[in-house]
Short mmCIF file of C-alpha atoms in Angstrom, two decimals:
data_model
loop_
_atom_site.label_atom_id
_atom_site.label_comp_id
_atom_site.label_asym_id
_atom_site.label_seq_id
_atom_site.Cartn_x
_atom_site.Cartn_y
_atom_site.Cartn_z
CA MET G 29 0.00 0.00 0.00
CA ASP G 30 1.32 3.41 -0.92
CA HIS G 31 1.63 5.51 2.19
CA GLN G 32 3.32 8.46 0.51
CA GLN G 33 0.30 10.59 -0.28
CA GLU G 34 -1.83 9.86 2.72
CA LYS G 35 -3.10 12.37 5.25
CA VAL G 36 -3.83 11.26 8.79
CA GLN G 37 -5.55 13.36 11.46
CA LEU G 38 -6.40 12.44 15.01
CA PHE G 39 -9.11 14.36 16.86
CA GLY G 40 -8.61 14.01 20.57
CA MET G 41 -8.69 15.43 24.04
CA TRP G 42 -5.71 15.58 26.39
CA ALA G 43 -7.28 13.58 29.24
CA SER G 44 -9.00 10.82 27.29
CA PRO G 45 -7.48 7.36 27.73
CA TYR G 46 -9.11 6.25 24.48
CA VAL G 47 -7.26 8.96 22.58
CA TYR G 48 -3.97 7.75 24.04
CA LYS G 49 -4.78 4.20 23.01
CA VAL G 50 -4.92 5.45 19.41
CA LYS G 51 -1.78 7.56 19.83
CA TRP G 52 0.14 4.51 21.04
CA ALA G 53 -1.17 2.44 18.13
CA LEU G 54 -0.03 5.10 15.65
CA SER G 55 3.32 5.19 17.43
CA ILE G 56 3.74 1.40 17.11
CA LYS G 57 3.30 1.78 13.37
CA GLY G 58 5.44 4.90 13.06
CA VAL G 59 2.62 6.86 11.44
CA GLU G 60 2.87 10.63 11.09
CA TYR G 61 -0.32 12.50 11.79
CA GLU G 62 -1.81 15.84 12.63
CA TYR G 63 -3.30 16.02 16.11
CA VAL G 64 -6.34 18.23 16.73
CA GLU G 65 -7.23 18.99 20.34
CA GLU G 66 -10.96 19.30 20.94
CA ASP G 67 -12.77 21.27 23.61
CA LEU G 68 -15.50 18.79 24.51
CA TRP G 69 -17.70 21.59 25.88
CA ASN G 70 -17.48 23.30 22.52
CA LYS G 71 -17.05 20.61 19.88
CA SER G 72 -15.74 21.70 16.53
CA ARG G 73 -17.83 21.50 13.39
CA GLN G 74 -15.21 19.14 11.99
CA LEU G 75 -15.59 16.68 14.85
CA LEU G 76 -19.36 16.69 14.58
CA LYS G 77 -19.08 16.12 10.84
CA HIS G 78 -16.63 13.23 11.30
CA ASN G 79 -18.48 11.54 14.16
CA PRO G 80 -22.15 12.48 13.90
CA VAL G 81 -23.28 9.27 15.59
CA HIS G 82 -21.40 9.53 18.89
CA LYS G 83 -19.91 13.05 18.71
CA LYS G 84 -16.91 11.82 20.68
CA VAL G 85 -13.16 11.56 20.50
CA PRO G 86 -11.01 9.88 19.36
CA VAL G 87 -11.71 10.09 15.66
CA LEU G 88 -9.08 9.13 13.12
CA VAL G 89 -9.46 10.70 9.71
CA TYR G 90 -7.58 8.81 7.00
CA ASN G 91 -7.47 10.62 3.68
CA GLY G 92 -10.69 12.40 4.58
CA LYS G 93 -12.46 9.25 5.74
CA PRO G 94 -13.35 9.19 9.45
CA VAL G 95 -13.11 6.20 11.77
CA ALA G 96 -14.59 6.41 15.27
CA GLU G 97 -14.51 4.17 18.38
CA SER G 98 -11.02 3.48 19.70
CA ASP G 99 -11.17 -0.35 19.37
CA VAL G 100 -12.26 -0.01 15.76
CA ILE G 101 -9.59 2.63 15.09
CA VAL G 102 -6.78 0.51 16.53
CA GLN G 103 -7.67 -2.50 14.39
CA PHE G 104 -8.00 -0.20 11.38
CA ILE G 105 -4.50 1.12 12.02
CA ASP G 106 -3.19 -2.45 12.22
CA ASP G 107 -4.87 -3.26 8.89
CA VAL G 108 -3.83 -0.15 6.96
CA TRP G 109 -0.21 -0.14 8.05
CA LYS G 110 0.25 -3.91 7.88
CA GLY G 111 3.93 -4.65 7.48
CA HIS G 112 4.99 -1.32 8.98
CA GLY G 113 6.34 -0.98 12.49
CA GLY G 114 5.25 -3.50 15.11
CA ARG G 115 2.30 -5.88 15.07
CA ILE G 116 -0.70 -4.78 17.10
CA LEU G 117 -2.61 -8.03 16.61
CA PRO G 118 -0.89 -11.42 16.38
CA GLU G 119 -0.73 -13.21 13.05
CA GLU G 120 -2.39 -16.51 13.93
CA PRO G 121 -6.25 -16.52 13.94
CA HIS G 122 -6.70 -18.15 17.33
CA GLU G 123 -4.21 -15.79 18.96
CA ARG G 124 -6.01 -12.89 17.32
CA ALA G 125 -9.33 -14.08 18.77
CA MET G 126 -7.75 -14.35 22.22
CA ALA G 127 -6.24 -10.86 21.91
CA ARG G 128 -9.62 -9.40 20.95
CA PHE G 129 -11.29 -11.25 23.82
CA TRP G 130 -8.86 -9.97 26.47
CA ALA G 131 -8.89 -6.48 24.97
CA ARG G 132 -12.66 -6.38 25.55
CA PHE G 133 -12.32 -7.78 29.06
CA VAL G 134 -10.86 -4.45 30.17
CA PRO G 135 -13.82 -2.15 29.30
CA ASP G 136 -16.46 -4.85 29.89
CA LYS G 137 -15.31 -6.35 33.19
CA LEU G 138 -12.40 -4.49 34.72
CA SER G 139 -13.01 -0.77 34.20
CA PRO G 140 -16.57 -0.60 35.61
CA PRO G 141 -15.71 -1.75 39.17
CA ILE G 142 -12.56 0.40 39.15
CA TRP G 143 -14.59 3.45 38.16
CA LYS G 144 -17.23 2.54 40.75
CA TRP G 145 -14.55 2.30 43.44
CA PHE G 146 -13.18 5.70 42.45
CA THR G 147 -16.54 7.46 42.32
CA THR G 148 -18.11 6.00 45.45
CA ALA G 149 -17.74 8.07 48.60
CA GLY G 150 -16.92 5.25 50.97
CA GLY G 151 -18.34 2.57 53.19
CA GLU G 152 -19.64 -0.82 52.18
CA GLU G 153 -20.47 0.18 48.63
CA GLN G 154 -16.93 1.32 47.96
CA ASP G 155 -15.47 -1.77 49.62
CA ALA G 156 -17.65 -3.97 47.43
CA ALA G 157 -16.43 -2.15 44.30
CA HIS G 158 -12.83 -2.53 45.48
CA ASP G 159 -13.35 -6.27 45.98
CA ALA G 160 -15.02 -6.62 42.59
CA ALA G 161 -12.09 -4.82 40.94
CA MET G 162 -9.61 -7.09 42.74
CA GLU G 163 -11.48 -10.16 41.49
CA GLN G 164 -11.20 -9.02 37.87
CA LEU G 165 -7.57 -8.05 38.37
CA ARG G 166 -6.93 -11.57 39.61
CA VAL G 167 -8.33 -12.97 36.35
CA LEU G 168 -6.08 -10.67 34.33
CA GLU G 169 -3.07 -11.43 36.50
CA GLU G 170 -3.53 -15.14 35.85
CA GLU G 171 -3.78 -14.57 32.11
CA LEU G 172 -0.65 -12.44 32.05
CA ALA G 173 1.33 -14.81 34.26
CA HIS G 174 0.19 -17.82 32.24
CA GLY G 175 1.47 -16.25 29.02
CA GLY G 176 4.89 -15.75 30.56
CA ASN G 177 5.70 -12.85 28.25
CA GLU G 178 6.75 -9.27 28.84
CA PHE G 179 3.47 -8.06 27.43
CA PHE G 180 0.18 -9.89 26.99
CA ALA G 181 0.84 -11.44 23.58
CA GLY G 182 4.61 -11.32 23.36
CA ASP G 183 7.66 -9.09 23.59
CA SER G 184 6.07 -5.89 22.44
CA VAL G 185 3.01 -3.76 23.11
CA GLY G 186 -0.09 -5.23 21.44
CA LEU G 187 -3.86 -4.96 21.42
CA VAL G 188 -4.48 -6.13 24.98
CA ASP G 189 -1.72 -3.93 26.37
CA LEU G 190 -3.22 -0.95 24.54
CA SER G 191 -6.65 -1.71 25.98
CA LEU G 192 -5.35 -1.98 29.54
CA GLY G 193 -2.68 0.69 29.02
CA ALA G 194 -4.19 3.84 30.52
CA LEU G 195 -4.87 1.98 33.77
CA ALA G 196 -1.09 1.77 34.18
CA TYR G 197 -1.07 5.44 35.13
CA VAL G 198 -4.70 5.86 36.18
CA ILE G 199 -4.73 3.20 38.90
CA PRO G 200 -1.76 4.67 40.81
CA MET G 201 -3.45 8.09 40.64
CA TYR G 202 -6.70 6.70 41.99
CA GLU G 203 -4.78 4.92 44.74
CA GLU G 204 -3.09 8.16 45.75
CA ILE G 205 -6.30 10.19 45.69
CA ILE G 206 -8.40 7.67 47.61
CA GLY G 207 -5.57 6.59 49.91
CA GLU G 208 -6.16 2.90 49.26
CA ARG G 209 -4.11 0.42 47.23
CA LEU G 210 -5.53 -1.70 44.44
CA VAL G 211 -2.64 -3.24 42.48
CA ILE G 212 -0.40 -4.39 45.31
CA GLU G 213 2.85 -5.90 44.09
CA GLU G 214 2.69 -8.95 46.35
CA ARG G 215 -0.83 -9.77 45.20
CA PHE G 216 -0.42 -8.97 41.50
CA PRO G 217 3.29 -9.35 40.71
CA SER G 218 2.86 -9.77 36.95
CA LEU G 219 0.46 -6.85 36.54
CA TYR G 220 2.57 -4.63 38.76
CA ALA G 221 5.68 -5.34 36.71
CA TRP G 222 3.71 -4.95 33.48
CA MET G 223 2.56 -1.46 34.51
CA GLY G 224 6.12 -0.15 34.82
CA ARG G 225 7.16 -1.93 31.64
CA PHE G 226 4.25 -0.50 29.69
CA LEU G 227 4.87 3.10 30.72
CA ALA G 228 8.52 2.75 29.72
CA ALA G 229 7.83 1.00 26.39
CA PRO G 230 9.01 2.86 23.28
CA PRO G 231 5.59 3.49 21.70
CA VAL G 232 4.21 4.76 25.01
CA LYS G 233 6.82 6.65 26.99
CA ASP G 234 6.85 9.83 24.92
CA HIS G 235 3.06 9.84 24.48
CA LEU G 236 1.65 10.18 27.96
CA PRO G 237 -0.77 12.78 29.27
CA PRO G 238 0.41 15.62 31.54
CA MET G 239 0.28 13.74 34.83
CA GLU G 240 -0.08 16.59 37.30
CA GLU G 241 -2.94 18.11 35.37
CA LEU G 242 -4.60 14.73 35.07
CA LYS G 243 -4.30 14.13 38.78
CA LEU G 244 -5.94 17.51 39.51
CA ARG G 245 -8.73 16.58 37.13
CA PHE G 246 -9.26 13.23 38.85
CA ARG G 247 -9.24 14.88 42.27
CA ALA G 248 -11.97 17.25 41.13
CA ILE G 249 -13.98 14.31 39.76
CA ARG G 250 -13.71 12.40 43.03
CA GLU G 251 -14.67 15.48 45.04
CA TYR G 252 -17.74 15.92 42.88
CA PHE G 253 -18.88 12.35 43.47
CA VAL G 254 -18.17 12.40 47.18
CA LYS G 255 -20.06 15.67 47.58
CA ASN G 256 -23.06 14.42 45.62
CA ALA G 257 -23.18 11.00 47.29
CA MET Y 30 -8.49 -34.56 8.27
CA ALA Y 31 -10.18 -31.42 9.53
CA GLU Y 32 -10.30 -30.86 13.25
CA PRO Y 33 -13.75 -31.17 14.80
CA VAL Y 34 -15.70 -27.99 15.45
CA LYS Y 35 -18.21 -27.77 18.28
CA LEU Y 36 -20.52 -24.88 18.96
CA ILE Y 37 -22.12 -24.58 22.38
CA GLY Y 38 -25.36 -22.67 22.07
CA THR Y 39 -28.94 -22.38 23.12
CA PHE Y 40 -32.21 -22.42 21.24
CA GLY Y 41 -33.41 -19.14 19.79
CA SER Y 42 -30.35 -17.07 20.59
CA PRO Y 43 -29.42 -14.49 17.94
CA PHE Y 44 -25.87 -14.55 19.33
CA VAL Y 45 -25.55 -18.27 18.70
CA HIS Y 46 -27.14 -17.77 15.29
CA ARG Y 47 -24.30 -15.44 14.31
CA ALA Y 48 -21.76 -18.20 14.85
CA GLU Y 49 -23.88 -20.86 13.12
CA VAL Y 50 -24.49 -18.85 9.98
CA ALA Y 51 -20.80 -17.95 9.78
CA LEU Y 52 -19.78 -21.62 9.98
CA ARG Y 53 -22.33 -22.58 7.34
CA LEU Y 54 -21.26 -19.85 4.93
CA LYS Y 55 -17.70 -21.12 5.21
CA GLY Y 56 -18.89 -24.69 4.67
CA VAL Y 57 -17.49 -25.84 8.02
CA PRO Y 58 -19.21 -28.88 9.51
CA TYR Y 59 -19.92 -28.50 13.21
CA GLU Y 60 -21.64 -30.16 16.11
CA LEU Y 61 -24.19 -27.98 17.87
CA ILE Y 62 -24.50 -28.57 21.59
CA LEU Y 63 -27.65 -26.99 22.99
CA GLU Y 64 -27.59 -25.71 26.54
CA ASP Y 65 -30.37 -25.07 29.00
CA LEU Y 66 -29.15 -21.76 30.37
CA THR Y 67 -31.12 -22.23 33.58
CA ASN Y 68 -29.00 -25.31 34.22
CA LYS Y 69 -25.58 -24.67 32.68
CA SER Y 70 -23.45 -27.68 31.90
CA GLU Y 71 -19.98 -28.32 33.26
CA LEU Y 72 -18.76 -28.12 29.66
CA LEU Y 73 -20.01 -24.56 29.27
CA LEU Y 74 -18.77 -23.35 32.63
CA ARG Y 75 -15.37 -24.90 32.02
CA HIS Y 76 -14.96 -23.29 28.62
CA ASN Y 77 -16.44 -19.89 29.43
CA PRO Y 78 -15.77 -19.29 33.11
CA ILE Y 79 -15.66 -15.52 32.72
CA HIS Y 80 -18.96 -14.79 31.02
CA LYS Y 81 -20.71 -18.19 31.43
CA SER Y 82 -22.65 -17.46 28.26
CA VAL Y 83 -23.20 -18.85 24.78
CA PRO Y 84 -22.05 -19.12 22.06
CA VAL Y 85 -18.72 -20.83 22.69
CA LEU Y 86 -16.67 -22.21 19.80
CA LEU Y 87 -14.39 -25.20 20.25
CA HIS Y 88 -12.06 -25.83 17.33
CA GLY Y 89 -10.10 -29.03 17.84
CA ASP Y 90 -8.12 -28.84 21.07
CA ARG Y 91 -7.72 -25.10 21.06
CA PRO Y 92 -8.91 -23.08 24.06
CA ALA Y 93 -12.52 -21.98 23.64
CA ILE Y 94 -13.46 -18.79 21.84
CA CYS Y 95 -16.29 -16.79 23.36
CA GLU Y 96 -18.29 -13.69 22.38
CA SER Y 97 -20.33 -14.08 19.21
CA LEU Y 98 -18.80 -11.37 17.04
CA LEU Y 99 -15.29 -12.48 17.99
CA ILE Y 100 -16.27 -15.99 17.00
CA VAL Y 101 -17.47 -14.72 13.62
CA GLU Y 102 -14.15 -12.93 13.04
CA TYR Y 103 -12.26 -16.06 14.04
CA ILE Y 104 -14.30 -18.20 11.66
CA ASP Y 105 -13.57 -15.69 8.91
CA GLU Y 106 -9.84 -15.80 9.54
CA ALA Y 107 -9.35 -19.48 10.38
CA PHE Y 108 -11.30 -21.08 7.55
CA ASP Y 109 -11.23 -20.77 3.78
CA GLY Y 110 -14.33 -19.73 1.94
CA PRO Y 111 -16.11 -16.52 1.04
CA PRO Y 112 -15.06 -13.56 3.21
CA LEU Y 113 -17.51 -12.67 5.97
CA LEU Y 114 -15.99 -9.26 6.67
CA PRO Y 115 -15.14 -6.74 3.97
CA ILE Y 116 -11.64 -6.97 2.51
CA ASP Y 117 -10.97 -3.25 2.40
CA PRO Y 118 -9.64 -1.94 5.76
CA TYR Y 119 -11.94 1.07 5.79
CA ASP Y 120 -15.03 -0.98 4.95
CA ARG Y 121 -13.99 -3.44 7.62
CA ALA Y 122 -13.72 -0.60 10.13
CA MET Y 123 -17.20 0.59 9.17
CA ALA Y 124 -18.62 -2.93 9.63
CA ARG Y 125 -17.06 -3.18 13.10
CA PHE Y 126 -18.24 0.33 14.02
CA TRP Y 127 -21.85 -0.36 13.08
CA ALA Y 128 -21.82 -3.81 14.73
CA GLN Y 129 -20.68 -2.13 17.96
CA PHE Y 130 -23.40 0.47 17.49
CA ILE Y 131 -26.06 -2.21 17.13
CA GLU Y 132 -24.87 -4.04 20.23
CA GLN Y 133 -24.63 -0.97 22.42
CA LYS Y 134 -27.32 1.35 21.10
CA CYS Y 135 -30.04 -0.72 19.47
CA ALA Y 136 -30.22 -4.18 20.94
CA LYS Y 137 -30.45 -3.13 24.56
CA PRO Y 138 -33.02 -0.34 24.33
CA PHE Y 139 -35.31 -2.50 22.20
CA TRP Y 140 -34.96 -5.48 24.51
CA MET Y 141 -35.82 -3.28 27.48
CA ALA Y 142 -38.74 -1.68 25.64
CA LEU Y 143 -40.26 -5.05 24.78
CA TRP Y 144 -40.40 -6.39 28.30
CA LEU Y 145 -40.78 -3.42 30.66
CA ASN Y 146 -44.06 -3.11 32.54
CA ASP Y 147 -43.72 0.60 33.18
CA GLY Y 148 -45.16 2.41 30.17
CA ASP Y 149 -43.25 5.62 30.77
CA LYS Y 150 -39.90 3.88 31.06
CA ARG Y 151 -40.74 1.87 27.97
CA GLU Y 152 -41.41 5.05 26.00
CA VAL Y 153 -37.94 6.35 26.84
CA PHE Y 154 -36.31 3.18 25.52
CA VAL Y 155 -38.54 3.07 22.45
CA LYS Y 156 -37.59 6.64 21.60
CA GLU Y 157 -33.89 5.84 21.99
CA ALA Y 158 -34.18 2.64 19.97
CA LYS Y 159 -36.02 4.37 17.14
CA GLU Y 160 -33.50 7.18 16.90
CA ASN Y 161 -30.80 4.60 16.49
CA MET Y 162 -32.82 2.45 14.11
CA ALA Y 163 -33.13 5.49 11.85
CA LEU Y 164 -29.35 5.59 11.57
CA LEU Y 165 -29.30 1.90 10.69
CA GLU Y 166 -32.06 2.40 8.15
CA SER Y 167 -29.87 4.92 6.34
CA ARG Y 168 -27.10 2.30 6.04
CA LEU Y 169 -29.41 0.19 3.86
CA HIS Y 170 -29.94 2.80 1.15
CA GLY Y 171 -29.25 1.20 -2.22
CA LYS Y 172 -28.26 -2.10 -0.61
CA ARG Y 173 -30.04 -5.39 -0.16
CA PHE Y 174 -28.06 -6.41 2.88
CA PHE Y 175 -25.84 -4.39 5.22
CA ALA Y 176 -22.86 -6.18 3.69
CA GLY Y 177 -23.98 -5.59 0.09
CA ASP Y 178 -25.48 -8.12 -2.30
CA THR Y 179 -24.82 -11.07 -0.02
CA VAL Y 180 -25.08 -11.43 3.74
CA GLY Y 181 -22.03 -10.73 5.86
CA TYR Y 182 -20.72 -9.74 9.28
CA LEU Y 183 -22.91 -6.70 9.78
CA ASP Y 184 -26.05 -8.61 8.84
CA PHE Y 185 -25.18 -11.25 11.43
CA ALA Y 186 -24.57 -8.49 13.96
CA ALA Y 187 -28.03 -7.12 13.20
CA CYS Y 188 -29.83 -10.47 13.21
CA GLY Y 189 -31.28 -9.79 16.67
CA LEU Y 190 -33.19 -6.90 15.15
CA ALA Y 191 -34.87 -9.29 12.73
CA LEU Y 192 -35.94 -11.30 15.76
CA VAL Y 193 -37.21 -8.20 17.54
CA LEU Y 194 -39.16 -6.90 14.57
CA GLY Y 195 -40.79 -10.23 13.84
CA VAL Y 196 -41.09 -12.93 16.44
CA LEU Y 197 -40.80 -10.82 19.57
CA ALA Y 198 -43.34 -8.31 18.35
CA GLU Y 199 -45.78 -11.18 18.02
CA VAL Y 200 -44.90 -12.69 21.41
CA THR Y 201 -45.26 -9.46 23.35
CA GLY Y 202 -48.16 -8.14 21.31
CA LEU Y 203 -46.25 -4.89 21.22
CA SER Y 204 -45.69 -3.31 17.89
CA LEU Y 205 -42.87 -0.98 18.76
CA VAL Y 206 -42.26 -0.17 15.15
CA GLY Y 207 -45.16 1.19 13.09
CA GLU Y 208 -46.14 -0.33 9.75
CA ASP Y 209 -44.78 2.63 7.85
CA GLU Y 210 -41.66 3.02 9.92
CA PHE Y 211 -38.28 1.76 8.76
CA PRO Y 212 -39.33 0.19 5.47
CA LEU Y 213 -35.76 -0.70 4.54
CA LEU Y 214 -35.12 -2.45 7.83
CA ARG Y 215 -38.36 -4.39 7.55
CA ARG Y 216 -37.49 -5.47 4.03
CA TRP Y 217 -33.98 -6.38 5.21
CA ALA Y 218 -35.42 -8.51 8.03
CA ASP Y 219 -37.51 -10.47 5.49
CA ASP Y 220 -34.65 -10.84 3.02
CA TYR Y 221 -32.23 -11.86 5.73
CA THR Y 222 -34.43 -14.52 7.30
CA SER Y 223 -35.30 -16.00 3.91
CA GLU Y 224 -31.71 -16.12 2.66
CA GLU Y 225 -30.82 -19.75 1.97
CA THR Y 226 -27.96 -20.30 4.43
CA VAL Y 227 -29.58 -18.23 7.15
CA LYS Y 228 -32.87 -20.05 6.80
CA ALA Y 229 -31.13 -23.41 7.14
CA CYS Y 230 -30.01 -22.58 10.66
CA LEU Y 231 -33.00 -20.57 11.82
CA PRO Y 232 -35.72 -22.47 13.63
CA PRO Y 233 -39.17 -22.15 12.05
CA ARG Y 234 -40.97 -18.98 13.13
CA GLU Y 235 -43.72 -20.87 15.00
CA GLN Y 236 -41.10 -22.64 17.10
CA LEU Y 237 -39.43 -19.35 17.99
CA VAL Y 238 -42.77 -17.79 18.88
CA ALA Y 239 -43.64 -20.77 21.08
CA HIS Y 240 -40.20 -20.72 22.69
CA PHE Y 241 -40.27 -17.04 23.60
CA SER Y 242 -43.91 -17.22 24.66
CA GLY Y 243 -42.90 -19.93 27.09
CA LYS Y 244 -40.08 -17.79 28.50
CA LYS Y 245 -42.08 -14.57 28.54
CA ASP Y 246 -42.76 -14.38 32.27
CA ARG Y 247 -39.21 -15.26 33.21
CA ILE Y 248 -37.75 -12.65 30.85
CA LYS Y 249 -40.15 -9.98 32.11
CA LEU Y 250 -39.17 -10.70 35.69
CA ALA Y 251 -35.48 -10.40 34.95
CA VAL Y 252 -35.79 -7.25 32.81
CA ASN Y 253 -38.05 -5.43 35.25
CA ALA Y 254 -35.73 -6.33 38.13
CA MET Y 255 -32.79 -4.95 36.15
CA ALA Y 256 -34.74 -1.77 35.36
CA CYS Y 257 -35.24 -1.10 39.07
CA GLN Y 258 -31.50 -1.00 39.54
CA MET Y 259 -30.92 1.44 36.72
#
C-alpha cells in the first residue's frame, strides 16, 4: 500500500485514555499524523461532521475518511499499516481471537468496578467495588502470568496492552487520591511489573498525558462524586 | 483430516445464530450442543468461566473462543471460503463500528422496551431505539443487505433486530415499530431470514414464537428487576 500521499488526522482530548490508546497504536506503526485537540464543551464542526453518531473523540481521519470508536480505530490502524512498524494483533487466527477477547475484558469487566470504586464516597459500597475490581484483576493477573511474556501477547506492546494501558497510570493516581491500594505488588506481581514496563515501552513513553494536570482533574472528579453522594 | 468444530449454544439465541451462519457460509461442519441456560453444563462453565454465556466455539483442542462477534471474526480468519468481513480496511472498520453500534445502542433499548411493565420507562427506551434504528435504516440505502449483495458480518450483527421486529413483536403483542416506519429495515429482516444459508439454521418462526412465549414471564421478571436497579 502506498503511504506516501496519505493524510492522517487524530481528533482528541488531552485527558481521554481512548485517545492515548490510538496515539500509542499510531506510534507502534510509526505513522505521522496531525493532532487536533478538541474542547468537549465546545465541539468543533469538523468533529461533529466526522463523528455524527457519537460526537466523541477519538476520531481518526484517514485521507478524509473518518473512523470512530477506539477499538475499531486501533484495528484499522493495524490493517492499513500492515507490514509497517510492530504488530498490534498477532498473526495466527486463534491468537487474534484471544487478543480481541482480552482487549474487551478491560472495558467490559475491569473498568466498571474500578470506576465505581473511584466514584463512590466510601463505606460498604466502595469496599464492594474494590473487591469486585480485585477479582477481575486476579483474572487478568492469571492470564498475564500464564502467558509468561513481557506483554500480553509477546515481547512488544499489542492490542491487549493498549486496551489496559491507561490503567497503568490511572490506577496509581486513583490509589493516591483515595488513599487505598488496588494493584499491590505482592498480590499482582505480573500486573505490577507490566505497569512499569508498559509506561517505559518505546511506543508509550513519549506519548503520555500531563500527569499533574490529570491528577488535579481526577481529584476534582472524586470530590464531585463524594459531595453528591 | 479437519479438526472437529463444536458450537455450544442455546435455542433461539441471535448470538448463537451469528456463529452458526458464519460456519455454514464457510462450509465448516460442526456439532451444535444446545444448553439449557437455567442449568448450565460443566462443559459450558469450564470453557467460558468468565462470562458463562453462549455461544462458545471449540475448534479441535484449542482453548474456547467466546463472544459471538469475535467468534465470527475467528471463523472468517481461520477457515477458507467466502469472506464474511469486507476486505478493504476502511469498509472493515465501518462494519465493526456499526456492529458495535447495534450491540450498544439498538439491541439493549429494544430489549428493554419489549419487556418493561412501566409504560413511561418503555417510552424512553422506544424513543432511543427508534433514533438509532433510523441511523441503521440509512445504512441500507441502495443495498439489499448491510454487507452488500450477499449477507455478511454486519447482517449477522443485526440479526437480533430481525428477531425483535418479527417474532418478539408477536410474542409481546407490542408493535414498537409502526407499519410505515423503517421500510428498509423491515425489508432487510424479510430478506435476511429467507436467505438460503440463514434459513437453514433458523428455527421455524412458529417454534421461535412458542419458545419465547414460554419464556415470557421469566424474561419480564429479569428485565423489570434490572430496570429497578438502573
